[in-house]
Coordinates of C-alpha atoms in Angstrom, one line a residue:
Chain A
M1 CA 9.4 -17.8 7.8
T2 CA 8.3 -21.4 7.0
R3 CA 10.4 -21.3 3.9
L4 CA 13.4 -20.0 5.7
F5 CA 13.1 -22.7 8.3
S6 CA 12.7 -25.3 5.7
Q7 CA 15.7 -24.1 3.8
F8 CA 17.8 -24.0 6.9
K9 CA 16.7 -27.6 7.7
T10 CA 17.8 -28.5 4.1
I11 CA 21.3 -27.0 4.4
L12 CA 21.6 -28.3 8.0
T13 CA 21.0 -31.9 6.8
L14 CA 23.3 -31.5 3.8
S15 CA 26.0 -30.0 5.9
W16 CA 25.9 -32.6 8.6
R17 CA 25.9 -35.5 6.2
N18 CA 28.5 -34.0 3.9
L19 CA 30.7 -33.6 7.0
W20 CA 30.7 -37.3 7.6
R21 CA 31.2 -38.4 4.0
N22 CA 34.9 -38.7 4.4
H23 CA 35.3 -39.9 7.9
R24 CA 39.1 -40.0 7.8
R25 CA 39.5 -36.5 6.5
T26 CA 36.9 -35.1 8.9
G27 CA 38.5 -37.0 11.7
I28 CA 42.0 -35.6 10.9
M29 CA 40.7 -32.1 10.7
L30 CA 38.7 -32.5 13.9
G31 CA 41.8 -33.8 15.6
A32 CA 43.8 -30.8 14.3
I33 CA 41.2 -28.3 15.5
S34 CA 40.8 -30.0 18.9
V35 CA 44.6 -30.1 19.4
G36 CA 44.9 -26.5 18.2
V37 CA 42.2 -25.3 20.6
W38 CA 43.6 -27.3 23.4
A39 CA 47.1 -25.8 22.8
M40 CA 45.5 -22.3 22.7
I41 CA 43.8 -22.7 26.0
F42 CA 46.4 -24.9 27.8
M43 CA 49.4 -22.8 26.8
T44 CA 47.5 -19.6 27.6
A45 CA 46.6 -20.9 31.0
L46 CA 50.3 -21.8 31.6
M47 CA 51.4 -18.4 30.4
R48 CA 48.8 -16.6 32.4
G49 CA 49.7 -18.6 35.4
M50 CA 53.4 -17.7 35.0
V51 CA 52.7 -14.0 34.4
D52 CA 50.3 -14.0 37.4
D53 CA 53.1 -15.5 39.5
M54 CA 55.5 -13.0 38.2
L55 CA 53.1 -10.2 39.0
N56 CA 52.2 -11.5 42.4
Q57 CA 55.9 -12.0 43.2
G58 CA 56.6 -8.5 41.9
I59 CA 53.7 -7.0 43.8
S60 CA 54.6 -8.8 47.1
N61 CA 58.1 -7.5 46.7
L62 CA 56.9 -3.9 46.3
P63 CA 54.9 -4.7 48.4
G64 CA 51.1 -4.1 48.2
H65 CA 48.6 -3.0 45.6
I66 CA 48.6 0.7 46.8
Q67 CA 51.3 2.6 48.7
I68 CA 51.1 5.9 50.5
Q69 CA 54.4 7.5 51.1
H70 CA 56.5 10.7 51.1
P71 CA 56.7 12.0 47.5
E72 CA 60.5 11.6 47.6
F73 CA 60.5 8.2 49.2
L74 CA 60.6 6.1 46.0
D75 CA 63.6 8.0 44.7
D76 CA 65.3 8.2 48.1
P77 CA 64.1 5.6 50.5
S78 CA 65.9 7.0 53.5
V79 CA 64.5 7.5 56.9
V80 CA 64.4 11.3 56.3
N81 CA 61.5 10.7 53.9
S82 CA 59.2 9.1 56.4
I83 CA 55.6 10.1 57.1
D84 CA 53.3 10.2 60.1
E85 CA 51.3 7.1 60.9
P86 CA 47.8 7.5 59.5
R87 CA 45.2 9.4 61.5
G88 CA 42.1 11.4 61.0
D89 CA 40.4 11.0 57.6
L90 CA 43.1 8.8 56.2
L91 CA 42.8 6.4 59.1
A92 CA 39.0 6.4 58.8
A93 CA 39.3 5.7 55.0
L94 CA 41.7 2.8 55.7
E95 CA 39.5 1.3 58.4
N96 CA 36.1 1.8 56.8
N97 CA 36.7 1.6 53.1
G98 CA 36.6 -2.1 52.6
V99 CA 40.4 -2.3 52.4
R100 CA 41.3 -6.0 52.9
V101 CA 44.6 -5.4 54.6
W102 CA 46.6 -2.3 55.4
A103 CA 49.8 -1.8 57.4
N104 CA 52.5 0.7 58.3
R105 CA 55.9 -0.3 57.2
I106 CA 59.4 1.0 57.6
K107 CA 61.8 0.5 54.9
V108 CA 65.3 1.9 55.1
P109 CA 68.7 1.0 53.6
A110 CA 71.0 -0.7 56.2
V111 CA 74.0 -2.8 56.5
I112 CA 73.9 -6.2 58.2
M113 CA 77.1 -7.7 59.7
S114 CA 77.8 -11.2 60.9
E115 CA 81.1 -12.3 62.5
R116 CA 82.4 -12.9 59.0
E117 CA 80.6 -10.8 56.4
S118 CA 78.6 -7.7 55.9
R119 CA 76.0 -6.8 53.3
G120 CA 73.9 -3.9 52.2
I121 CA 70.2 -4.7 52.7
N122 CA 66.6 -3.4 52.8
L123 CA 65.7 -3.3 56.4
I124 CA 61.9 -3.7 56.6
G125 CA 59.9 -3.0 59.7
I126 CA 56.6 -4.8 59.6
E127 CA 53.5 -5.5 61.5
P128 CA 53.6 -9.3 62.0
V129 CA 49.8 -9.7 62.0
S130 CA 49.2 -8.3 58.5
E131 CA 52.5 -9.4 56.9
A132 CA 51.1 -12.7 55.7
D133 CA 48.8 -10.9 53.4
I134 CA 51.3 -8.3 52.3
S135 CA 54.6 -10.1 51.4
G136 CA 53.7 -13.7 52.2
V137 CA 57.1 -14.1 54.0
P138 CA 55.6 -15.6 57.2
A139 CA 54.4 -18.6 55.2
R140 CA 57.8 -19.1 53.8
I141 CA 59.8 -19.5 57.0
S142 CA 62.0 -22.5 56.5
K143 CA 63.8 -22.4 59.9
G144 CA 62.8 -20.8 63.2
R145 CA 59.8 -18.6 63.4
F146 CA 58.4 -15.3 62.1
L147 CA 58.1 -12.1 64.1
E148 CA 55.2 -12.2 66.6
S149 CA 54.6 -8.7 67.7
N150 CA 55.4 -5.1 66.9
Q151 CA 58.0 -5.1 69.6
D152 CA 59.6 -8.4 68.7
K153 CA 63.4 -8.1 69.1
G154 CA 64.3 -10.8 66.6
L155 CA 65.3 -10.6 62.9
V156 CA 64.2 -12.7 60.0
I157 CA 66.6 -13.0 57.1
G158 CA 66.6 -14.9 53.8
A159 CA 68.3 -18.2 53.3
K160 CA 70.6 -16.8 50.7
L161 CA 71.6 -13.9 52.9
A162 CA 72.3 -16.3 55.8
E163 CA 74.6 -18.3 53.4
R164 CA 76.4 -15.1 52.3
L165 CA 76.9 -14.0 55.9
E166 CA 77.8 -17.4 56.9
T167 CA 75.4 -17.1 59.8
R168 CA 72.5 -19.2 60.9
L169 CA 69.4 -19.4 63.1
G170 CA 70.0 -18.2 66.7
K171 CA 73.2 -16.3 65.8
R172 CA 73.6 -12.6 66.5
V173 CA 74.0 -10.0 63.7
V174 CA 74.5 -6.3 63.8
I175 CA 72.3 -3.9 61.9
T176 CA 73.6 -0.4 61.1
S177 CA 71.5 2.4 59.6
Q178 CA 70.9 6.1 60.1
D179 CA 68.4 8.1 62.2
P180 CA 66.8 11.3 60.8
D181 CA 69.6 13.4 62.3
N182 CA 72.2 11.4 60.3
N183 CA 73.5 9.7 63.5
L184 CA 74.4 6.0 63.3
A185 CA 71.6 3.8 64.5
E186 CA 73.1 0.4 65.4
R187 CA 72.1 -2.6 67.4
G188 CA 72.4 -6.3 67.6
F189 CA 69.7 -8.7 66.6
R190 CA 69.3 -12.4 67.0
V191 CA 68.3 -14.3 63.9
I192 CA 65.0 -15.9 64.9
G193 CA 63.8 -17.0 61.4
I194 CA 65.1 -17.8 58.0
Y195 CA 62.8 -17.6 55.0
R196 CA 62.9 -18.8 51.5
A197 CA 61.6 -16.8 48.5
E198 CA 61.0 -17.6 44.9
L199 CA 63.5 -15.0 44.0
A200 CA 67.0 -15.3 45.2
A201 CA 67.5 -11.5 45.0
Q202 CA 64.6 -11.1 47.5
E203 CA 66.2 -13.6 49.9
E204 CA 69.4 -11.8 49.7
S205 CA 68.2 -8.3 50.2
N206 CA 65.1 -8.1 52.4
V207 CA 65.5 -8.4 56.1
Y208 CA 62.5 -8.2 58.4
A209 CA 62.2 -6.7 61.9
A210 CA 59.3 -5.6 64.0
R211 CA 58.0 -2.1 63.2
G212 CA 58.1 -0.9 66.9
T213 CA 61.7 -2.2 67.3
L214 CA 62.8 -0.3 64.2
Q215 CA 61.0 2.9 65.2
D216 CA 63.0 2.8 68.5
L217 CA 66.2 2.0 66.7
L218 CA 65.8 4.8 64.1
K219 CA 64.3 7.2 66.6
I220 CA 61.2 7.8 64.5
E221 CA 58.4 7.3 67.0
G222 CA 55.0 7.6 65.3
R223 CA 56.5 7.8 61.9
V224 CA 56.7 5.1 59.1
S225 CA 58.1 4.9 55.6
Q226 CA 55.0 3.7 53.9
I227 CA 51.4 2.7 54.4
V228 CA 50.7 -0.4 52.3
L229 CA 47.3 -1.5 51.2
V230 CA 46.3 -4.9 49.7
D231 CA 42.9 -5.4 48.0
D232 CA 41.3 -8.7 46.9
D233 CA 42.6 -8.6 43.3
Y234 CA 45.6 -6.7 41.9
R235 CA 43.7 -6.3 38.7
N236 CA 41.0 -4.2 40.2
V237 CA 42.5 -1.6 42.5
E238 CA 41.4 1.5 40.6
S239 CA 38.3 2.3 42.7
L240 CA 40.1 1.7 46.0
Y241 CA 43.0 3.8 44.8
R242 CA 40.6 6.7 44.1
R243 CA 38.9 6.5 47.5
V244 CA 42.1 6.3 49.4
A245 CA 43.7 9.1 47.3
A246 CA 40.7 11.3 48.1
A247 CA 41.2 10.8 51.8
T248 CA 45.0 11.2 51.8
P249 CA 46.3 14.6 53.2
A250 CA 48.3 16.9 50.9
G251 CA 52.0 16.3 50.9
L252 CA 51.6 12.5 50.7
E253 CA 51.8 10.5 47.5
V254 CA 49.4 7.6 46.8
K255 CA 50.4 5.2 44.1
P256 CA 48.9 2.0 42.8
W257 CA 51.3 -0.9 42.0
Y258 CA 51.3 -0.3 38.3
E259 CA 52.7 3.2 38.8
I260 CA 55.3 2.1 41.3
D261 CA 56.7 -0.7 39.0
T262 CA 56.1 0.2 35.4
Y263 CA 57.8 -3.0 34.3
L264 CA 55.1 -5.0 36.0
A265 CA 52.4 -2.8 34.5
V266 CA 53.8 -3.3 31.0
M267 CA 53.9 -7.1 31.6
F268 CA 50.3 -7.0 32.9
N269 CA 49.1 -4.9 29.9
M270 CA 51.0 -7.0 27.4
M271 CA 49.6 -10.2 28.6
D272 CA 46.1 -9.8 27.0
G273 CA 47.7 -8.7 23.7
F274 CA 50.1 -11.6 23.9
V275 CA 47.4 -14.1 24.4
L276 CA 45.5 -12.8 21.4
I277 CA 48.6 -13.0 19.2
W278 CA 49.3 -16.5 20.5
V279 CA 45.8 -17.6 19.7
I280 CA 45.9 -16.1 16.3
I281 CA 49.2 -17.7 15.4
I282 CA 47.9 -21.1 16.3
F283 CA 44.7 -20.4 14.3
L284 CA 46.8 -19.4 11.3
A285 CA 48.4 -22.8 11.4
L286 CA 45.0 -24.4 11.7
S287 CA 43.5 -22.4 9.0
F288 CA 45.6 -24.0 6.3
G289 CA 44.1 -27.3 7.2
L290 CA 40.6 -26.0 7.4
V291 CA 40.8 -24.2 4.1
N292 CA 42.4 -27.3 2.5
T293 CA 39.6 -29.5 3.9
L294 CA 36.9 -27.3 2.6
V295 CA 38.5 -26.9 -0.8
M296 CA 38.9 -30.6 -1.1
A297 CA 35.3 -31.2 0.1
I298 CA 34.1 -28.7 -2.5
F299 CA 36.4 -30.1 -5.2
E300 CA 34.9 -33.6 -4.6
R301 CA 31.4 -32.3 -4.8
V302 CA 31.5 -30.0 -7.8
R303 CA 28.9 -32.0 -9.6
E304 CA 26.5 -32.0 -6.7
I305 CA 27.0 -28.3 -6.3
G306 CA 26.1 -27.9 -10.0
L307 CA 23.1 -30.1 -9.4
I308 CA 21.7 -28.2 -6.4
Q309 CA 22.2 -25.0 -8.4
A310 CA 20.3 -26.5 -11.3
L311 CA 17.5 -27.6 -9.0
G312 CA 17.1 -24.0 -7.9
M313 CA 19.2 -23.4 -4.8
R314 CA 20.2 -19.8 -4.7
P315 CA 24.0 -19.0 -4.6
G316 CA 23.6 -17.4 -1.2
L317 CA 22.1 -20.6 0.2
I318 CA 25.0 -22.6 -1.2
V319 CA 27.4 -20.2 0.6
Y320 CA 25.5 -20.7 3.8
Q321 CA 25.5 -24.5 3.4
I322 CA 29.3 -24.6 3.1
L323 CA 29.8 -22.1 5.9
L324 CA 27.5 -24.2 8.1
E325 CA 29.5 -27.3 7.3
S326 CA 32.7 -25.4 8.3
L327 CA 30.9 -24.1 11.5
M328 CA 29.9 -27.6 12.5
L329 CA 33.5 -28.8 12.0
L330 CA 34.7 -25.9 14.1
L331 CA 32.1 -26.4 16.8
I332 CA 32.8 -30.1 17.3
G333 CA 36.6 -29.3 17.3
L334 CA 36.0 -26.6 19.9
I335 CA 34.0 -28.8 22.2
V336 CA 36.6 -31.5 22.1
G337 CA 39.4 -29.0 22.4
N338 CA 37.8 -27.2 25.4
M339 CA 37.2 -30.5 27.1
L340 CA 40.8 -31.6 26.5
A341 CA 42.0 -28.4 27.9
L342 CA 39.8 -28.7 31.0
V343 CA 40.9 -32.2 31.8
T344 CA 44.6 -31.5 31.3
I345 CA 44.6 -28.2 33.3
K346 CA 42.5 -29.4 36.2
P347 CA 45.1 -31.9 37.5
L348 CA 47.8 -29.2 37.3
E349 CA 45.9 -26.8 39.6
D350 CA 48.3 -27.7 42.4
G351 CA 51.2 -26.5 40.3
L352 CA 53.4 -27.7 37.5
D353 CA 57.0 -28.2 38.8
V354 CA 59.4 -26.6 36.4
S355 CA 62.4 -26.6 38.8
V356 CA 64.6 -28.0 36.1
V357 CA 64.5 -24.5 34.6
A358 CA 64.2 -22.7 37.9
E359 CA 67.2 -20.4 37.2
G360 CA 65.7 -19.1 34.0
M361 CA 62.3 -18.7 35.7
A362 CA 63.9 -16.8 38.5
M363 CA 65.6 -14.5 35.9
M364 CA 62.1 -13.7 34.6
G365 CA 60.9 -13.0 38.1
A366 CA 58.8 -16.2 38.3
G367 CA 58.9 -19.1 40.6
S368 CA 59.8 -22.7 39.9
V369 CA 56.2 -23.9 40.1
I370 CA 53.6 -22.7 37.5
Y371 CA 50.0 -22.6 38.6
P372 CA 47.9 -22.7 35.3
S373 CA 45.4 -19.9 35.4
L374 CA 42.3 -20.8 33.4
T375 CA 40.2 -17.7 32.9
L376 CA 36.8 -17.4 31.2
Y377 CA 38.2 -14.5 29.2
D378 CA 40.9 -16.7 27.6
V379 CA 38.6 -19.6 26.9
V380 CA 36.0 -17.2 25.3
L381 CA 38.8 -15.5 23.3
A382 CA 40.1 -18.8 21.9
N383 CA 36.6 -20.0 21.0
V384 CA 35.6 -16.7 19.5
V385 CA 38.8 -16.4 17.5
V386 CA 38.5 -19.9 16.1
I387 CA 34.8 -19.4 15.2
L388 CA 35.2 -15.9 13.6
L389 CA 38.5 -16.6 11.8
G390 CA 37.3 -20.1 10.8
I391 CA 34.2 -18.6 9.2
L392 CA 36.2 -15.9 7.6
T393 CA 38.6 -18.3 6.0
S394 CA 35.7 -20.4 4.8
I395 CA 34.0 -17.6 3.0
L396 CA 36.2 -17.7 -0.1
P397 CA 35.9 -21.4 -0.8
A398 CA 32.2 -21.2 -0.1
W399 CA 31.8 -18.1 -2.4
R400 CA 33.7 -19.8 -5.2
A401 CA 31.5 -22.9 -4.9
S402 CA 28.4 -20.7 -5.3
R403 CA 29.9 -19.1 -8.4
L404 CA 30.4 -22.5 -10.2
D405 CA 29.0 -22.7 -13.7
P406 CA 26.2 -25.3 -13.3
V407 CA 26.6 -26.8 -16.7
R408 CA 30.4 -27.3 -16.3
A409 CA 29.9 -28.5 -12.7
L410 CA 27.3 -31.1 -13.9
N411 CA 29.6 -32.4 -16.5
T412 CA 32.5 -32.8 -14.0
H413 CA 33.4 -36.4 -13.4
Chain B
M1 CA 4.7 -19.2 -16.8
S2 CA 3.5 -20.3 -20.2
S3 CA 5.2 -20.5 -23.6
I4 CA 8.9 -20.5 -24.4
R5 CA 10.2 -18.3 -27.1
C6 CA 13.8 -18.4 -28.3
R7 CA 15.1 -16.0 -30.9
Q8 CA 18.4 -16.1 -32.8
L9 CA 20.1 -18.2 -30.1
C10 CA 23.9 -18.6 -30.6
K11 CA 26.3 -20.4 -28.4
T12 CA 29.9 -21.4 -29.1
F13 CA 32.4 -23.3 -27.0
K14 CA 36.1 -23.3 -27.1
Q15 CA 37.8 -26.7 -27.1
G16 CA 41.6 -26.1 -27.3
D17 CA 42.1 -23.9 -30.2
E18 CA 38.9 -25.0 -31.9
I19 CA 35.6 -23.1 -31.7
I20 CA 32.6 -25.4 -31.6
T21 CA 29.2 -24.2 -32.5
G22 CA 26.6 -25.3 -30.0
L23 CA 23.7 -23.2 -31.2
D24 CA 23.6 -21.4 -34.5
H25 CA 20.8 -18.8 -34.7
V26 CA 18.1 -21.0 -33.3
D27 CA 14.5 -19.8 -33.3
I28 CA 12.0 -21.9 -31.5
D29 CA 8.5 -21.5 -29.9
I30 CA 7.1 -24.0 -27.5
E31 CA 3.6 -23.5 -26.3
E32 CA 2.3 -24.5 -22.8
G33 CA 1.4 -28.2 -22.5
E34 CA 3.4 -29.3 -25.6
F35 CA 5.3 -32.6 -25.6
V36 CA 8.4 -31.9 -27.7
C37 CA 11.3 -34.1 -28.5
L38 CA 14.7 -32.8 -29.7
S39 CA 16.6 -35.3 -31.7
G40 CA 19.8 -35.3 -33.6
P41 CA 23.3 -36.8 -33.5
S42 CA 25.7 -36.1 -30.7
G43 CA 27.0 -32.5 -30.8
S44 CA 24.0 -31.3 -32.7
G45 CA 23.1 -28.9 -29.9
K46 CA 20.2 -30.6 -28.1
T47 CA 21.7 -30.4 -24.7
T48 CA 22.9 -26.9 -25.2
L49 CA 19.4 -25.8 -26.2
L50 CA 17.9 -27.5 -23.1
N51 CA 20.5 -25.9 -20.9
A52 CA 19.8 -22.5 -22.4
I53 CA 16.0 -22.9 -22.0
G54 CA 16.5 -24.1 -18.4
G55 CA 18.7 -21.1 -17.6
L56 CA 21.7 -23.3 -16.8
D57 CA 23.7 -21.8 -19.6
T58 CA 23.7 -18.3 -21.1
P59 CA 23.7 -17.9 -24.8
D60 CA 26.3 -15.7 -26.5
S61 CA 23.6 -13.9 -28.3
G62 CA 19.8 -14.1 -28.8
E63 CA 16.9 -14.0 -26.5
I64 CA 15.0 -16.6 -24.4
H65 CA 11.6 -15.7 -23.1
M66 CA 9.6 -17.8 -20.7
G67 CA 6.1 -16.2 -20.7
D68 CA 6.9 -12.6 -20.1
I69 CA 10.2 -13.1 -18.5
R70 CA 13.4 -12.8 -20.5
I71 CA 15.5 -15.4 -18.8
D72 CA 18.8 -14.8 -20.5
R73 CA 19.1 -11.5 -18.7
L74 CA 18.2 -12.7 -15.2
E75 CA 20.8 -12.6 -12.5
R76 CA 21.9 -15.9 -10.8
G77 CA 19.5 -15.5 -7.8
P78 CA 16.2 -14.9 -9.8
L79 CA 17.3 -17.5 -12.3
A80 CA 17.7 -20.0 -9.5
D81 CA 14.2 -19.1 -8.2
M82 CA 12.8 -19.5 -11.7
R83 CA 14.3 -23.0 -11.9
L84 CA 13.1 -23.8 -8.4
H85 CA 9.5 -22.9 -9.0
H86 CA 8.9 -23.5 -12.7
I87 CA 11.3 -26.1 -14.2
G88 CA 12.0 -29.7 -13.5
F89 CA 15.2 -31.3 -14.8
V90 CA 15.9 -34.9 -15.6
F91 CA 19.6 -35.5 -16.5
Q92 CA 21.1 -38.3 -18.4
S93 CA 23.2 -39.5 -15.6
Y94 CA 20.7 -39.4 -12.7
N95 CA 22.4 -36.7 -10.7
L96 CA 21.1 -37.5 -7.2
I97 CA 22.5 -36.1 -4.0
P98 CA 24.4 -39.1 -2.6
V99 CA 24.0 -38.1 1.1
L100 CA 20.2 -38.0 0.8
S101 CA 17.9 -40.9 0.7
A102 CA 15.5 -41.5 -2.3
R103 CA 12.7 -39.8 -0.5
E104 CA 14.9 -36.9 0.7
N105 CA 16.2 -36.4 -2.9
V106 CA 12.6 -36.1 -4.0
E107 CA 11.7 -33.8 -1.2
F108 CA 14.8 -31.6 -1.8
V109 CA 13.2 -29.1 -4.2
M110 CA 10.0 -28.9 -2.1
Q111 CA 12.1 -28.3 1.0
V112 CA 13.9 -25.4 -0.7
Q113 CA 10.6 -24.1 -1.8
G114 CA 9.4 -24.2 1.8
V115 CA 6.6 -26.7 1.3
P116 CA 5.4 -27.9 4.8
A117 CA 6.9 -31.2 6.0
A118 CA 3.6 -33.2 6.1
Q119 CA 2.8 -32.1 2.5
R120 CA 6.3 -32.9 1.4
S121 CA 6.2 -36.3 2.9
R122 CA 2.8 -37.2 1.4
K123 CA 3.8 -36.0 -2.1
S124 CA 7.1 -37.7 -2.1
L125 CA 5.7 -41.0 -1.0
E126 CA 3.0 -40.8 -3.6
I127 CA 5.3 -40.0 -6.4
L128 CA 7.8 -42.7 -5.4
R129 CA 5.0 -45.2 -5.4
E130 CA 4.0 -43.9 -8.9
V131 CA 7.5 -44.5 -10.3
G132 CA 7.6 -47.9 -8.7
L133 CA 9.9 -47.3 -5.9
E134 CA 7.6 -48.1 -3.0
G135 CA 9.6 -49.6 -0.1
M136 CA 12.9 -48.1 -1.3
E137 CA 12.2 -44.6 0.0
N138 CA 15.0 -44.7 2.6
R139 CA 17.7 -46.1 0.4
R140 CA 20.6 -43.9 -0.6
P141 CA 21.5 -43.5 -4.3
A142 CA 24.4 -45.9 -3.9
Q143 CA 21.9 -48.6 -2.8
L144 CA 19.7 -48.2 -5.9
S145 CA 20.3 -49.6 -9.5
G146 CA 20.8 -47.2 -12.4
G147 CA 17.2 -47.5 -13.4
Q148 CA 15.9 -46.9 -9.9
Q149 CA 18.1 -43.8 -9.6
Q150 CA 16.7 -42.4 -12.8
R151 CA 13.2 -42.9 -11.5
V152 CA 14.1 -41.0 -8.3
A153 CA 15.5 -38.2 -10.5
V154 CA 12.2 -38.2 -12.5
A155 CA 10.2 -38.2 -9.4
R156 CA 12.1 -35.2 -8.1
A157 CA 11.6 -33.4 -11.4
I158 CA 7.9 -33.8 -11.5
V159 CA 6.8 -33.9 -7.8
T160 CA 6.2 -30.2 -7.7
H161 CA 4.3 -30.2 -11.0
P162 CA 6.5 -27.7 -12.6
D163 CA 5.4 -25.8 -15.7
L164 CA 8.2 -27.2 -17.8
V165 CA 10.2 -30.5 -17.6
L166 CA 13.5 -30.6 -19.4
A167 CA 14.8 -34.1 -19.8
D168 CA 18.2 -35.0 -21.4
E169 CA 18.3 -38.5 -22.6
P170 CA 16.0 -39.7 -19.7
T171 CA 15.9 -43.3 -20.9
A172 CA 19.5 -43.7 -21.8
N173 CA 20.3 -45.9 -18.9
L174 CA 16.9 -47.7 -18.6
D175 CA 15.8 -51.0 -20.0
S176 CA 12.9 -51.0 -22.4
V177 CA 10.2 -51.8 -19.8
A178 CA 11.4 -49.0 -17.5
A179 CA 11.8 -46.6 -20.4
S180 CA 8.3 -47.3 -21.5
H181 CA 6.9 -46.8 -17.9
L182 CA 8.8 -43.6 -17.7
M183 CA 7.4 -42.3 -21.0
D184 CA 3.9 -43.3 -20.0
L185 CA 4.3 -41.3 -16.8
F186 CA 5.5 -38.3 -18.8
V187 CA 2.6 -38.5 -21.1
E188 CA 0.2 -38.8 -18.3
L189 CA 1.6 -35.7 -16.5
N190 CA 1.6 -33.8 -19.8
Q191 CA -2.0 -34.6 -20.4
H192 CA -3.5 -34.3 -16.9
H193 CA -1.4 -31.5 -15.5
R194 CA -0.5 -29.7 -18.8
I195 CA 3.2 -29.9 -17.9
T196 CA 5.3 -28.9 -20.9
F197 CA 7.9 -31.5 -21.8
V198 CA 11.0 -30.9 -23.8
I199 CA 13.1 -34.1 -24.2
A200 CA 16.4 -34.4 -25.9
T201 CA 16.9 -38.0 -27.1
H202 CA 18.4 -40.4 -29.5
D203 CA 15.9 -43.0 -28.6
K204 CA 13.3 -43.8 -31.3
R205 CA 10.9 -45.2 -28.7
V206 CA 10.9 -41.9 -26.9
M207 CA 10.5 -40.0 -30.1
S208 CA 7.4 -42.0 -30.8
Y209 CA 5.7 -40.4 -27.7
A210 CA 6.3 -36.9 -29.0
R211 CA 3.6 -34.8 -30.5
R212 CA 6.3 -32.5 -32.0
L213 CA 9.7 -33.6 -33.2
I214 CA 12.5 -31.1 -33.7
K215 CA 15.6 -32.4 -35.4
M216 CA 18.9 -30.6 -34.9
Q217 CA 22.3 -30.7 -36.6
D218 CA 25.4 -28.6 -36.1
G219 CA 23.6 -26.3 -33.7
K220 CA 20.7 -25.6 -36.2
I221 CA 17.1 -26.8 -36.4
I222 CA 16.9 -28.7 -39.6
S223 CA 13.3 -29.8 -39.1
D224 CA 10.4 -29.1 -36.8
E225 CA 7.3 -31.2 -37.4
P226 CA 4.2 -32.3 -35.6
Q227 CA 3.9 -36.1 -35.0

């Protein structure tokens, strides 16, 4: 044990001092590692922030983390495929199962008409109290107000739709849809609020009215299109999904967000893989510098390596010494890189405005402000990849150094 | 570890298209506690023989025994252990580790051996004082003269009292006073600690200290006589 400790101390001293023999080279390599690690973490945080935003946008557009609805509703979202408002076991499960927010919603296709234009829309009947947590629309009202009660007679439309209809706040519009008996259901609404959304398509198609008002219009008293649940984190809805599914009566369908929108699910699942690929690509660029540094460092020290072999240092210990040198370089680079990432991401927590490319972002389903998302997982991943691959790429030069012929090495000038 | 026995040692080197004979069927026996000088012109095979005995180089054929161990058949690891625990090397061109101080260079072998720090420190200071480097313990090799560096190398070779010290032209870069001090030290260690010395040299002054002088030429031993 004493011997092992003593040997470790020897190679630790040699590694540390050898590292600083060529300040400039070590400095350049440290700079490269630090910038590489910074790029890994910073860009990952930006990407994750963007994907998070796309997912949140997508989920708020569904909306909700879990939906309960008629099995035919997703294919045919007509008023015929409505369901009873929750009661019995399902209501108890929704009330007592730690669900953060749940709400009944009506969602039917309809036509909106102004004096000048008409458009096909999604007519959404909501419960104003819970809507802030479900679609976030109340917070994005740009003119007027949001709905205030289940019997509110007003209508909230998107800014883009208002522009298309050539209407404005306070004007009347007519909504036409169908009741379950296929009779026309039609009435006039006053535009009481105009909202803005990150996605223009959402602004153009989603029109909000109070649930009770729409139930009266569509003659579906006590019935709704969907029951929508929102939990704390869209990433962890599995257990809530199982509990709610168990309490849902037969004949209803319970679906988590990732089954409702498989595109979002694919994006979510690809993100981790994408981060790993990104981190590895940056590392590969770094590894050339790292291997070159080590090879140069070994090349300059061939004679010394021959000497320590002659003095009785085992080949294995020489490998460890060079790996330790590489590890020290990597660790210092990681510390600096992590700190750089932290100090550059922190000031961007309030969002990075990318409105110059807003259209492109909107096409991808993301907003024009990116909120970098720094996760422990991504930081650990970047650090582990750099350490593991760094050590792996250092093994060959270290091994070759340990196999040097001592006589030849000693005679190298 | 005791005597060294070499049988029919052959070693050739390739230099371009030319084959150079380093050792040509060399037989030699060196007993424990001997003080031997190898002499001969450049290229006669002195250094090649030292390297072979020290396990730094492998002969093309023949056998090298150190006590009961046949070292020419040892793997790299056990060979390194044998050098670490039984052999001290003094090279012609100092060969110190530049990033370590004089004292750390001397302690290096002990540190790899696992000698406790206090003992290492005491021994290294003692030996550095003995070779006349008191007060220079913390200097790096670049801050020492050639002669001082050679004395550090000698201190490193003998500090662990190895069974065998192999020295290749140890006085080549020393002035006559320093060379004489060094040889006196070798003789003292040889007599008091029964350390076997095998020294390759051109230097007549060094040869005068030897109790056995082996002359080599073209890889062969041409004479082997007690002094």
